Tab-separated table of C-alpha atoms in Angstrom:
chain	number	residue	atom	x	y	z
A	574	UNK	CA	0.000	0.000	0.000
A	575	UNK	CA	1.189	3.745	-1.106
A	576	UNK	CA	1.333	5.077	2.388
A	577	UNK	CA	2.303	8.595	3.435
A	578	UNK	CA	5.048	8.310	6.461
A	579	UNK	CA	4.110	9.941	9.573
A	580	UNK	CA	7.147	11.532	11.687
A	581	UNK	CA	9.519	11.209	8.838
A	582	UNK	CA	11.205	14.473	10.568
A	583	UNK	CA	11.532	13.706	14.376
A	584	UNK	CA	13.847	10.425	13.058
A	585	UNK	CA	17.246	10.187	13.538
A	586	UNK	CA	19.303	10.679	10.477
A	587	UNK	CA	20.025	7.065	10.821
A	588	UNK	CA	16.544	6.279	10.314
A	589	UNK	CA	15.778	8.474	7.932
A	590	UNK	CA	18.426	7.170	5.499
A	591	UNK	CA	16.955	3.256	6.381
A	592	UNK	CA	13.472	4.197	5.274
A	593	UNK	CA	14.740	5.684	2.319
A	594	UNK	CA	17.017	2.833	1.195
A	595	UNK	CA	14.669	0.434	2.001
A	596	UNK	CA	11.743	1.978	0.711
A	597	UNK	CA	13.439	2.996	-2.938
A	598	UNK	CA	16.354	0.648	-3.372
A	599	UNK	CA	16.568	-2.980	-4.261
A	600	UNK	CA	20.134	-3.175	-2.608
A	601	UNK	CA	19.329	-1.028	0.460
A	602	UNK	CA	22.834	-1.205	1.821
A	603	UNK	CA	24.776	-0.059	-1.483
A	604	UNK	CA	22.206	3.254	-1.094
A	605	UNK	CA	23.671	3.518	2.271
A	606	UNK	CA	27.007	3.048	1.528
A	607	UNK	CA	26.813	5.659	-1.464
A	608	UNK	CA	25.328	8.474	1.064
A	609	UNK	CA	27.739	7.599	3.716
A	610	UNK	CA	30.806	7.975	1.360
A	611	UNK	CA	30.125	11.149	0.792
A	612	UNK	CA	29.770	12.333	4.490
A	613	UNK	CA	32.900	14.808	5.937
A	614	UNK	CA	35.359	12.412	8.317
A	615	UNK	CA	35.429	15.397	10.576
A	616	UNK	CA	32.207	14.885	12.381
A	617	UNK	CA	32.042	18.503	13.705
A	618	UNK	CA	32.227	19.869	9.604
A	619	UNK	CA	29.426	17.133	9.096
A	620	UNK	CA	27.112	18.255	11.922
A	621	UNK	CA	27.638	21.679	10.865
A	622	UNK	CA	26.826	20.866	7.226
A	623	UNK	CA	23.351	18.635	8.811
A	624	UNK	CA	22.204	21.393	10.049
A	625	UNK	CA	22.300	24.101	7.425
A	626	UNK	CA	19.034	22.692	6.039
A	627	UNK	CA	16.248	19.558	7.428
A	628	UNK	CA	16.254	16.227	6.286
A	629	UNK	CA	19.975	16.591	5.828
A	630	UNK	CA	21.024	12.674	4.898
A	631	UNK	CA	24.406	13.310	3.076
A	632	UNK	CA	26.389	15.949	1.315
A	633	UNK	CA	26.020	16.888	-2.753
A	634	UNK	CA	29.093	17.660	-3.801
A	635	UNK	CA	29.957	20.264	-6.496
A	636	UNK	CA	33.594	21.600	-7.544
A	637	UNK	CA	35.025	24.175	-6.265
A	638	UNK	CA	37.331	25.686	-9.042
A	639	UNK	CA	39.299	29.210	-9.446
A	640	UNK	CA	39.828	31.378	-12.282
A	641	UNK	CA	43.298	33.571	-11.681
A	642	UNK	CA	44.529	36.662	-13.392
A	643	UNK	CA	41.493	38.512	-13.312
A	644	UNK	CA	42.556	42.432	-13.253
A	645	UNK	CA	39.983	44.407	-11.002
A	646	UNK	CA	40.247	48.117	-11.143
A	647	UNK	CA	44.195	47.500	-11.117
A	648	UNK	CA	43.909	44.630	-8.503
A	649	UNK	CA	45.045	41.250	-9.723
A	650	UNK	CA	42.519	38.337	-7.955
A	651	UNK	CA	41.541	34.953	-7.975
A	652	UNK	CA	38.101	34.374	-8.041
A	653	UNK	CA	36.307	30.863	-6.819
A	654	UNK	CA	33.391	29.207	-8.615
A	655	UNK	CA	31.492	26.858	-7.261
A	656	UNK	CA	29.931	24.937	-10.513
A	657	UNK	CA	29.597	22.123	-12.170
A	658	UNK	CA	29.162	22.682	-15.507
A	659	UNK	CA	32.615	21.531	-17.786
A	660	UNK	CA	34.287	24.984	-19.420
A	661	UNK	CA	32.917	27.460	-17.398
A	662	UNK	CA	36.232	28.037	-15.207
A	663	UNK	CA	38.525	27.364	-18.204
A	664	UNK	CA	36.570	29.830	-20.182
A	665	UNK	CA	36.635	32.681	-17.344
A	666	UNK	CA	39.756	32.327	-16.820
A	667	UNK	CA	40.767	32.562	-20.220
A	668	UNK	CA	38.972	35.806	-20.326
A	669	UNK	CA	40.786	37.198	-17.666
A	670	UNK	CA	44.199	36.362	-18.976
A	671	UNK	CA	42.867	37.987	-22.287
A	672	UNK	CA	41.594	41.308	-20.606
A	673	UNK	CA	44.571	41.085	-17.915
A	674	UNK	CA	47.195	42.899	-21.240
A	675	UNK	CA	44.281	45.406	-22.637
A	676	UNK	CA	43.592	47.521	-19.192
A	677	UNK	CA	41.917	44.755	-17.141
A	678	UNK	CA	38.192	44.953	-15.996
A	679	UNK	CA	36.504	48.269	-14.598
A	680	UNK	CA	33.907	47.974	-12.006
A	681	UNK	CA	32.095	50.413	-10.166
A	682	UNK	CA	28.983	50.215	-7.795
A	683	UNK	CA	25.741	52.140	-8.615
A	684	UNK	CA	23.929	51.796	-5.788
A	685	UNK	CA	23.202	49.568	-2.729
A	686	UNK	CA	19.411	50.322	-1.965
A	687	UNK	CA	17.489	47.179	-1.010
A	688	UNK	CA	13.534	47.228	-1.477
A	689	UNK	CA	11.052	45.739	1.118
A	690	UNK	CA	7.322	46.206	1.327
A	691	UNK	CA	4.212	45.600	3.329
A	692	UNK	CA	1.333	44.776	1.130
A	693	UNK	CA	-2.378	45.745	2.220
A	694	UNK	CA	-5.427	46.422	1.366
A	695	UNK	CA	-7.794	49.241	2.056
A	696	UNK	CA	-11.343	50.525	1.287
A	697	UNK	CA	-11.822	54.149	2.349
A	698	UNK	CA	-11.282	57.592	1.644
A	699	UNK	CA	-7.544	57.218	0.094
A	700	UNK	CA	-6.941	60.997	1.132
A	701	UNK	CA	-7.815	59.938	4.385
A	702	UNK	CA	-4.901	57.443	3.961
A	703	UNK	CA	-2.603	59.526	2.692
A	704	UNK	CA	-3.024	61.841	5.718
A	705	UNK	CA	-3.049	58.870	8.225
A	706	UNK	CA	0.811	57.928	6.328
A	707	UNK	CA	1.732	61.447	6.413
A	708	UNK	CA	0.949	61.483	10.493
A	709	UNK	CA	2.039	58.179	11.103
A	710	UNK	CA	5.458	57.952	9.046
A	711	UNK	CA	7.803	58.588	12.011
A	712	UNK	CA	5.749	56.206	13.588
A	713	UNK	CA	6.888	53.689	11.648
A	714	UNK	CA	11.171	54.461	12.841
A	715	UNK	CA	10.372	55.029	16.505
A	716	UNK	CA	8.953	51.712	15.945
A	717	UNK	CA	11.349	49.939	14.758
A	718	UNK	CA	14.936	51.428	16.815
A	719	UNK	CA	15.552	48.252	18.757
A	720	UNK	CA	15.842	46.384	15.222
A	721	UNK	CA	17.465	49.444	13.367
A	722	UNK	CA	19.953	49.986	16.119
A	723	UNK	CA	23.234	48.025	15.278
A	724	UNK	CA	22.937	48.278	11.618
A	725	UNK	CA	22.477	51.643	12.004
A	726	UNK	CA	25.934	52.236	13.827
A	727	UNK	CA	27.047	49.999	10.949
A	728	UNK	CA	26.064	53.092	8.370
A	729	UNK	CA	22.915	51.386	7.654
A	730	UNK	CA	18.971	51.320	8.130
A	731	UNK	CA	15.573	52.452	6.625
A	732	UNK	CA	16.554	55.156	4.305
A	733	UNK	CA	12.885	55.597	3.439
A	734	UNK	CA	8.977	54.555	3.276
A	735	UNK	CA	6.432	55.280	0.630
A	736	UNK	CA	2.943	54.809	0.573
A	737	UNK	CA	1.942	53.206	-2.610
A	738	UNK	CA	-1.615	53.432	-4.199
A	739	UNK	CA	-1.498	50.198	-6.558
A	740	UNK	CA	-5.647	50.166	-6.966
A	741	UNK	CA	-5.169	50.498	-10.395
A	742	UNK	CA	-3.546	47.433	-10.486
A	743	UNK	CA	-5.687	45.892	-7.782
A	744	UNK	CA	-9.046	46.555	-6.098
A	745	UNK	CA	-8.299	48.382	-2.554
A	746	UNK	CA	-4.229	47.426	-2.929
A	747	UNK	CA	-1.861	49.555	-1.522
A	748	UNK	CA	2.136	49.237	-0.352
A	749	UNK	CA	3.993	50.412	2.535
A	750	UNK	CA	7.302	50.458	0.063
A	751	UNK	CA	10.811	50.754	1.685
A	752	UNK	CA	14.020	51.256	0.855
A	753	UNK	CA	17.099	50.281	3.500
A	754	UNK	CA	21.133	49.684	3.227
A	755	UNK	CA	22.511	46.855	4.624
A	756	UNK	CA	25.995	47.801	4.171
A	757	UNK	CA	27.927	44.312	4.336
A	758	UNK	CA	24.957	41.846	5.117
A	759	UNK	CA	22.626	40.718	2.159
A	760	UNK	CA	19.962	42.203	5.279
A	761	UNK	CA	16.777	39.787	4.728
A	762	UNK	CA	16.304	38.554	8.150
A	763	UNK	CA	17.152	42.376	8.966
A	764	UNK	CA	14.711	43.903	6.498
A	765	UNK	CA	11.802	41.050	7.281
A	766	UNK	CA	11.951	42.160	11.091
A	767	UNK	CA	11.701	45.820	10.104
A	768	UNK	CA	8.643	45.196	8.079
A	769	UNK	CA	6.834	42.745	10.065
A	770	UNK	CA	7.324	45.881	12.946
A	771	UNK	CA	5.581	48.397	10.168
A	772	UNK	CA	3.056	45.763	9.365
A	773	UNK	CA	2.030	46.117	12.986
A	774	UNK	CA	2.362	49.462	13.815
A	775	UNK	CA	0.408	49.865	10.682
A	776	UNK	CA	-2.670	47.824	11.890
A	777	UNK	CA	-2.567	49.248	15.740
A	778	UNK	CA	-2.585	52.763	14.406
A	779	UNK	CA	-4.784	52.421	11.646
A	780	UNK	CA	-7.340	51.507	14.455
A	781	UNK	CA	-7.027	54.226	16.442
A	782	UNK	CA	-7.055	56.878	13.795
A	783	UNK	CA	-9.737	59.006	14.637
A	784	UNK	CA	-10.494	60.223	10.655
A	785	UNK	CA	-11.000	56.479	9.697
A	786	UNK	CA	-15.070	55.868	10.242
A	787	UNK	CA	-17.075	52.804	9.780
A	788	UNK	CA	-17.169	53.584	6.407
A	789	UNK	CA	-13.802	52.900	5.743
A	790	UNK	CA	-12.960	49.250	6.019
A	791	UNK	CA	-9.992	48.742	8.356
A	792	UNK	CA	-6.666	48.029	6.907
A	793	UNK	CA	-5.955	44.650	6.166
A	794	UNK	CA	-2.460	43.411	6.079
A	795	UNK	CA	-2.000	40.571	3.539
A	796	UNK	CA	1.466	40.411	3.977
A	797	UNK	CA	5.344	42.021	4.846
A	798	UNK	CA	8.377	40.620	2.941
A	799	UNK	CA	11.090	41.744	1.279
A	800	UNK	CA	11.691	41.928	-2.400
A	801	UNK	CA	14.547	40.160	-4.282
A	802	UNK	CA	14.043	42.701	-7.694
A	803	UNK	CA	16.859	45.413	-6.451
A	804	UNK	CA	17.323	48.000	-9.699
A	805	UNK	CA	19.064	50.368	-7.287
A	806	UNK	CA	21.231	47.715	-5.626
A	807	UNK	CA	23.263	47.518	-9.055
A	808	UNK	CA	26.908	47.336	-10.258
A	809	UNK	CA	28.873	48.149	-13.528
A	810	UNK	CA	31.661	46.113	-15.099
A	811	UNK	CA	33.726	47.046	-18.188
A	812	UNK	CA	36.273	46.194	-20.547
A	813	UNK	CA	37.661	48.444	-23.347
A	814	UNK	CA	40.883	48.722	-25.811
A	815	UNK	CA	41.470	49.975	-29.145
A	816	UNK	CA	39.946	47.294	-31.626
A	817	UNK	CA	43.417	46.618	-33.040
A	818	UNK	CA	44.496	45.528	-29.826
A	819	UNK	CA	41.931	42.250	-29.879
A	820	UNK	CA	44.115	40.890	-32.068
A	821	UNK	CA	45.075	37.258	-30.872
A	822	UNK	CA	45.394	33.516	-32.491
A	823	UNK	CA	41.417	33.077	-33.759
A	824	UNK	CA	41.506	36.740	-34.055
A	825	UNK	CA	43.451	37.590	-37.169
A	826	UNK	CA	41.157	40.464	-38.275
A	827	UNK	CA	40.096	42.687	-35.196
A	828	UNK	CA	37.731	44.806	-36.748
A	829	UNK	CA	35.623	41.874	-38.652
A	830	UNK	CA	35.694	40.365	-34.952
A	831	UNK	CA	34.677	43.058	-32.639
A	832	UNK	CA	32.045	44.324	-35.427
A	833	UNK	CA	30.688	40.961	-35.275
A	834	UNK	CA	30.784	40.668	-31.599
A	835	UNK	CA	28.955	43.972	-31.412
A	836	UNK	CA	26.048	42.304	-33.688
A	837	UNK	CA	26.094	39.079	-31.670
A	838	UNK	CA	25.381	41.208	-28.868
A	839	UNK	CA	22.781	43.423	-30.227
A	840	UNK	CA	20.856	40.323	-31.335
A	841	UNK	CA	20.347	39.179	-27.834
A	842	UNK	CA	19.244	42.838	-27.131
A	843	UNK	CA	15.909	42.086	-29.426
A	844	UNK	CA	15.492	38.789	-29.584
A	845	UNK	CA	14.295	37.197	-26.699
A	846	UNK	CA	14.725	33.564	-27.257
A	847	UNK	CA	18.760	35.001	-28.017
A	848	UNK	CA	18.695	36.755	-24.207
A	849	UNK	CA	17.728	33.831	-22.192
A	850	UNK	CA	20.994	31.687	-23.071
A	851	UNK	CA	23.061	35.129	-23.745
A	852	UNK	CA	22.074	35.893	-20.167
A	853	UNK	CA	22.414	32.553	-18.642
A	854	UNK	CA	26.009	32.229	-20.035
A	855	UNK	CA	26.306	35.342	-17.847
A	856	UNK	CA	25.114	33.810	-15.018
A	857	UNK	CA	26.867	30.587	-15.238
A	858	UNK	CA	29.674	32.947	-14.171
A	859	UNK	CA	27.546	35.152	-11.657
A	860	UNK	CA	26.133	32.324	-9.548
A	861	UNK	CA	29.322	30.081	-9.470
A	862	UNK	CA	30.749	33.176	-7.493
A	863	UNK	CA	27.222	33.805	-5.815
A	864	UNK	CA	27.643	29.903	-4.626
A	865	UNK	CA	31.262	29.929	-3.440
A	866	UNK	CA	30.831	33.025	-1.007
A	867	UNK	CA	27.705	31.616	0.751
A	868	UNK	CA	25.443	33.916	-1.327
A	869	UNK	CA	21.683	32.946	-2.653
A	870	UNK	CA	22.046	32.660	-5.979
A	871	UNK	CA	17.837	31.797	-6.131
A	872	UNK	CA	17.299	35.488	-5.042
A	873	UNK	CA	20.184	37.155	-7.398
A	874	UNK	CA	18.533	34.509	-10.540
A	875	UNK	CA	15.177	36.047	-9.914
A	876	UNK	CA	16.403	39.811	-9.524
A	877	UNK	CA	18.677	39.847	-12.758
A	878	UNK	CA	16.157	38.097	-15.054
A	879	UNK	CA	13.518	40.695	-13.803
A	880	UNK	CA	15.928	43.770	-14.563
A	881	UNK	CA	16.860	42.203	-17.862
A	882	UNK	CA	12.661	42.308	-19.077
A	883	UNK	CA	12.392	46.059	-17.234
A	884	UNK	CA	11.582	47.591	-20.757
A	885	UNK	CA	8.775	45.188	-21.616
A	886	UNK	CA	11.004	42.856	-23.680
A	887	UNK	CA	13.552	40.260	-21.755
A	888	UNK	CA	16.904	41.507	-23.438
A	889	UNK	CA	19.897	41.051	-23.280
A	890	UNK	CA	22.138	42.304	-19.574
A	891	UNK	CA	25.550	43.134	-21.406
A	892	UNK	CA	26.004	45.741	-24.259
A	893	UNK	CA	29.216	46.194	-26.540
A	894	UNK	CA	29.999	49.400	-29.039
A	895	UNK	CA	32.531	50.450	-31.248
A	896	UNK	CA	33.244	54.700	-30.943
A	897	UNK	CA	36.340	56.329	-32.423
A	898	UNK	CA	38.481	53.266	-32.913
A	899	UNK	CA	37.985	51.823	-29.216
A	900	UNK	CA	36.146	48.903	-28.266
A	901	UNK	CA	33.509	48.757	-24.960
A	902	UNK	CA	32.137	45.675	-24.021
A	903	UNK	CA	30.118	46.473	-20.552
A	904	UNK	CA	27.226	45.228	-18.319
A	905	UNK	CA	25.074	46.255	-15.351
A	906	UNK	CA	23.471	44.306	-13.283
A	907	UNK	CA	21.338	44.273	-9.831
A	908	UNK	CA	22.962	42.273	-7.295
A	909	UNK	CA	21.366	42.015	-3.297
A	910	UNK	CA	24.764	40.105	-1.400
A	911	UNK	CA	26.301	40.105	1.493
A	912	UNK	CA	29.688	39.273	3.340
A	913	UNK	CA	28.708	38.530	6.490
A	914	UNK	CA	26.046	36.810	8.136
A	915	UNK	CA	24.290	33.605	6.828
A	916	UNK	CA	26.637	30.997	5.612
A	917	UNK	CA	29.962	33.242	5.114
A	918	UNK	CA	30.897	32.776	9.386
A	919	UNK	CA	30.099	28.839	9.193
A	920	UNK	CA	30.574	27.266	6.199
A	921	UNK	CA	34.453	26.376	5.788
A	922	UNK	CA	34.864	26.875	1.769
A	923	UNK	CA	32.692	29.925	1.794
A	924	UNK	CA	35.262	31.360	4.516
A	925	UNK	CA	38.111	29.787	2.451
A	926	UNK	CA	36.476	31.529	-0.533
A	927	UNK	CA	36.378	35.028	1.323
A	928	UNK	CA	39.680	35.135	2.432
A	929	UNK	CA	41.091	34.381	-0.664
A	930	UNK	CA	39.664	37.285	-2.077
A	931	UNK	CA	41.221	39.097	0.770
A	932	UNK	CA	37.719	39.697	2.848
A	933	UNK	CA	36.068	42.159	0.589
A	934	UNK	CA	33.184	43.973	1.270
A	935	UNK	CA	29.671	43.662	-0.433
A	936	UNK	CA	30.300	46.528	-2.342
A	937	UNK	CA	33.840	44.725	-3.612
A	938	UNK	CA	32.145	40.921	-3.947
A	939	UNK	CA	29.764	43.025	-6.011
A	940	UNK	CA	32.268	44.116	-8.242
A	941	UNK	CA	33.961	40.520	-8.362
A	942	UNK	CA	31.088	38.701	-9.188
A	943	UNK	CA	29.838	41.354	-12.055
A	944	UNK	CA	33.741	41.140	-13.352
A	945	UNK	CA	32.579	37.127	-14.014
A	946	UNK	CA	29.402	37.269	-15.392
A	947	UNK	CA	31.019	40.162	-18.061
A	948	UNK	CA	33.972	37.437	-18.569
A	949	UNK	CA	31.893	34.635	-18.870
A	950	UNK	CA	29.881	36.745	-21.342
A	951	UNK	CA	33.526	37.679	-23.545
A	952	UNK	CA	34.154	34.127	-23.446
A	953	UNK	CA	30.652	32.919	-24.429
A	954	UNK	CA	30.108	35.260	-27.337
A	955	UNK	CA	33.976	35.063	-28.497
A	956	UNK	CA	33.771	32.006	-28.928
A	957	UNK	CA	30.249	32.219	-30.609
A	958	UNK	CA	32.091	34.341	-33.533
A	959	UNK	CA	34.926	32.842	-34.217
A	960	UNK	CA	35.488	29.080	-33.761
A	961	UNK	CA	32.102	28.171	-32.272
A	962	UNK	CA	30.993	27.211	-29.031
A	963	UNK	CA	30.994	23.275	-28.859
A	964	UNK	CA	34.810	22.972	-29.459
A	965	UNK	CA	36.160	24.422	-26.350
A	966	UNK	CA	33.287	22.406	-24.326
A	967	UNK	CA	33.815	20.056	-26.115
A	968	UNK	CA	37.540	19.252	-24.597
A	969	UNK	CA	36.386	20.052	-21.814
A	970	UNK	CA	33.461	17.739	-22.003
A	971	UNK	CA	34.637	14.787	-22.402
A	972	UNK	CA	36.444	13.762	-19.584
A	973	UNK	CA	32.439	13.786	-17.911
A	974	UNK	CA	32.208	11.016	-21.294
A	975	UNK	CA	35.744	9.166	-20.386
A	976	UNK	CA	34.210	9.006	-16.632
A	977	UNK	CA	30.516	7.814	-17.521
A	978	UNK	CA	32.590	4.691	-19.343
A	979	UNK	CA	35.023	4.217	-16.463
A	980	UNK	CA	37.955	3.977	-18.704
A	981	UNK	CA	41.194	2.903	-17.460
A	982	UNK	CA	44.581	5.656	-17.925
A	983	UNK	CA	45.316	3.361	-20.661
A	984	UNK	CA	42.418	4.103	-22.637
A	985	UNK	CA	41.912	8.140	-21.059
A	986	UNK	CA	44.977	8.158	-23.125
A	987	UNK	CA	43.801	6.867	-26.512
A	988	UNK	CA	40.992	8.526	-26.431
A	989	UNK	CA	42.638	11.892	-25.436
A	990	UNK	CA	45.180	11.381	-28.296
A	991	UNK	CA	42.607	10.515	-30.687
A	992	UNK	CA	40.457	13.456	-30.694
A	993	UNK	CA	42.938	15.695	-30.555
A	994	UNK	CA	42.114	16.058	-34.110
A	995	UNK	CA	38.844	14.714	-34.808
A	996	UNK	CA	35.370	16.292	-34.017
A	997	UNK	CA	34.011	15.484	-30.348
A	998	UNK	CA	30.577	14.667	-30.078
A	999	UNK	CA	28.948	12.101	-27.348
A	1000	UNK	CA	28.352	9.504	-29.813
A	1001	UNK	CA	31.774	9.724	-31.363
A	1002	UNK	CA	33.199	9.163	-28.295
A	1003	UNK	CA	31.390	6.407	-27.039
A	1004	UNK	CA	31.923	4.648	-30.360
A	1005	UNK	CA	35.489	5.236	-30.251
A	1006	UNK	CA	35.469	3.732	-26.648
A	1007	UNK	CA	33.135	0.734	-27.556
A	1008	UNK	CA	35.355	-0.160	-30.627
A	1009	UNK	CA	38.677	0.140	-28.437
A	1010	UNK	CA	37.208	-2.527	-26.303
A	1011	UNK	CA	36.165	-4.791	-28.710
């Protein structure tokens, strides 16, 4: 009988990973020998790693690479990238080696304004609600000074609330809509407790507002959260050099190249189904930094992908031009992170991670992790124009092939060899391999 389990959470980890091996394997104890291989042998770092989420049973592994050379506003760093996707390290890195002898990246920070609101729903007098706001706004940061208080000596806080009439969106819908800085923190467990406080203070004055009559339905609070689209929490990162100056092996003709680069680019400006993988090659680079320094790269997804369709259109997040010989190949992009708090004081990579790139700030990781989503872009679309995207992943590929066939260093080595000149594909290679053991 299909049976829902009762409990399944008050179990010991022990029995959780019995009733799953038994339940969904055949051969329950090679299903608990494969998620017990992959535990930490430091049983500290393993109950530290249980506990990050519930349910824990094992550890999912994915690599931790680095890219090197990568020259930040005249600062040479190593970035980490968590990912495990084959050529997306290789090609970042090759980027920065590339951009590290024509000036390097540029990066500079917009802005650092996070967005949180309290949504609600009112039917009244709106001028009566506007009035009520106006008398109640200070309210609303007397309220909330035993929350505000250490992020405020920090250089943070509220910087402001808006009343929002959204009715024409809406029947009765209306937004307590704040802004806040969070200096090094991402700030959502700071900028939840700040609204839940307004969300309150908003219901207990609301009721005793003398202006409101029975005629006007009390407020209703539907809900306080913060929001993960952040258009003012943006940075900028750049690369520029005189076109003749692109000139490298699979770039004999810089001008042909960076003209066509410029078109590649401008394509995934109006063509939507061209944005989406133009922008997730971005973002193969963005997250695999977001993921290394203990950053949600779920929030940062959803926030970049709504800035890239702000105009109506989803386009594309990087731009590229050609003026008066030179060569600009640039993107913004919104980016809500943090350096402290959450993971980055007690996960051990994500610390390793940090220090490496000498404890930045969020303003600098925002910088970093702009620098390789722009490289990952270069990469991406230089490849794109020139020799074509499947033969660097390609190489790269293929040892995931060699593994999936559990070929011996004898064979790793014929096959290397072999397709050193001759086209990879997944077929090719698994005929190659099923011939060689024949």
């Amino acid at each position: 009988m299909n049976n829902a389990i009762a409990g399944f959470s008050k179990l010991s980890k022990e029995e959780k990973i019995n009733w799953i091996a038994k339940k969904y394997f055949s051969t329950p104890e090679e299903a608990v020998f494969l998620l017990k291989n992959y535990w930490n042998s430091d049983e500290k770092i393993q109950k530290l790693h249980d506990e990050f989420i519930e349910n824990t049973i094992t550890n999912f592994y994915i690599p931790l690479g680095v890219a090197p050379n990568f020259l930040i506003n005249d600062k040479y760093t190593t970035i980490p990238m968590a990912i495990e996707e084959s050529s997306v390290v290789a090609a970042a890195a090759k980027a920065a080696k590339f951009w590290s002898t024509r000036g390097g990246f540029k990066a500079t920070v917009i802005n650092t304004e996070k967005i949180g609101q309290v949504h609600f729903t009112f039917n009244g007098d709106v001028s009566k609600l506007d009035l009520f706001f106006a008398q109640t706004k200070s309210k609303f940061f007397s309220d909330t000074e035993s929350i505000t208080k250490n992020m405020q000596q920090r250089g943070g806080g509220i910087l402001d609330i808006v009343l929002k009439d959204k009715t024409n969106l809406l029947q009765n819908y209306y937004q307590l809509h704040a802004t806040f800085e969070t200096k090094d923190s991402m700030g959502a467990n700071f900028i939840n407790s700040c609204l839940e406080q307004f969300a309150k203070t908003l219901k207990e004055a609301s009721q005793e507002y003398q202006l409101f009559t029975e005629a006007d339905e009390e407020v209703k609070v539907i809900m306080s959260i913060l929001s993960n689209y952040v258009p003012n929490c943006a940075v900028r990162a750049e690369v520029s050099c005189p076109v003749e100056e692109l000139t490298e092996k699979h770039i004999p003709n810089p001008q042909e190249f960076a003209e066509r680069f410029v078109q590649a680019v401008q394509i995934a400006e109006v063509e939507p189904f061209r944005a989406v993988t133009h922008n997730k090659g971005i973002m193969n680079g963005v997250d695999a930094v977001i993921l290394a320094t203990g950053n949600d790269f779920r929030a940062v997804e959803a926030g970049v992908h709504a800035y890239a369709s702000r105009n109506g259109q989803y386009s594309s997040l990087s731009h590229a031009k050609i003026e008066d010989g030179i060569f600009t190949f640039w993107l913004n992009i919104p980016l809500a992170i943090g350096t402290v708090g959450g993971l980055t004081s007690l996960h051990p990579l994500v610390k390793f991670s940090l220090q490496m790139l000498e404890n930045p700030s969020a303003p600098e990781l925002m910088q970093i992790v702009a620098v390789a989503g722009l490289a990952q872009n270069f990469a991406a679309l230089r490849s794109l124009t020139t020799t074509g995207i499947q033969e660097g992943h390609m190489k790269m590929h293929i040892n995931n092939i060699i593994n999936q066939f559990a070929a011996n260093d004898d064979e790793r080595h014929l096959i290397k060899n072999h397709f050193k000149n001759n086209t990879i594909s997944h077929s090719a290679v698994v005929e190659f391999i099923e011939n060689l053991r024949k």
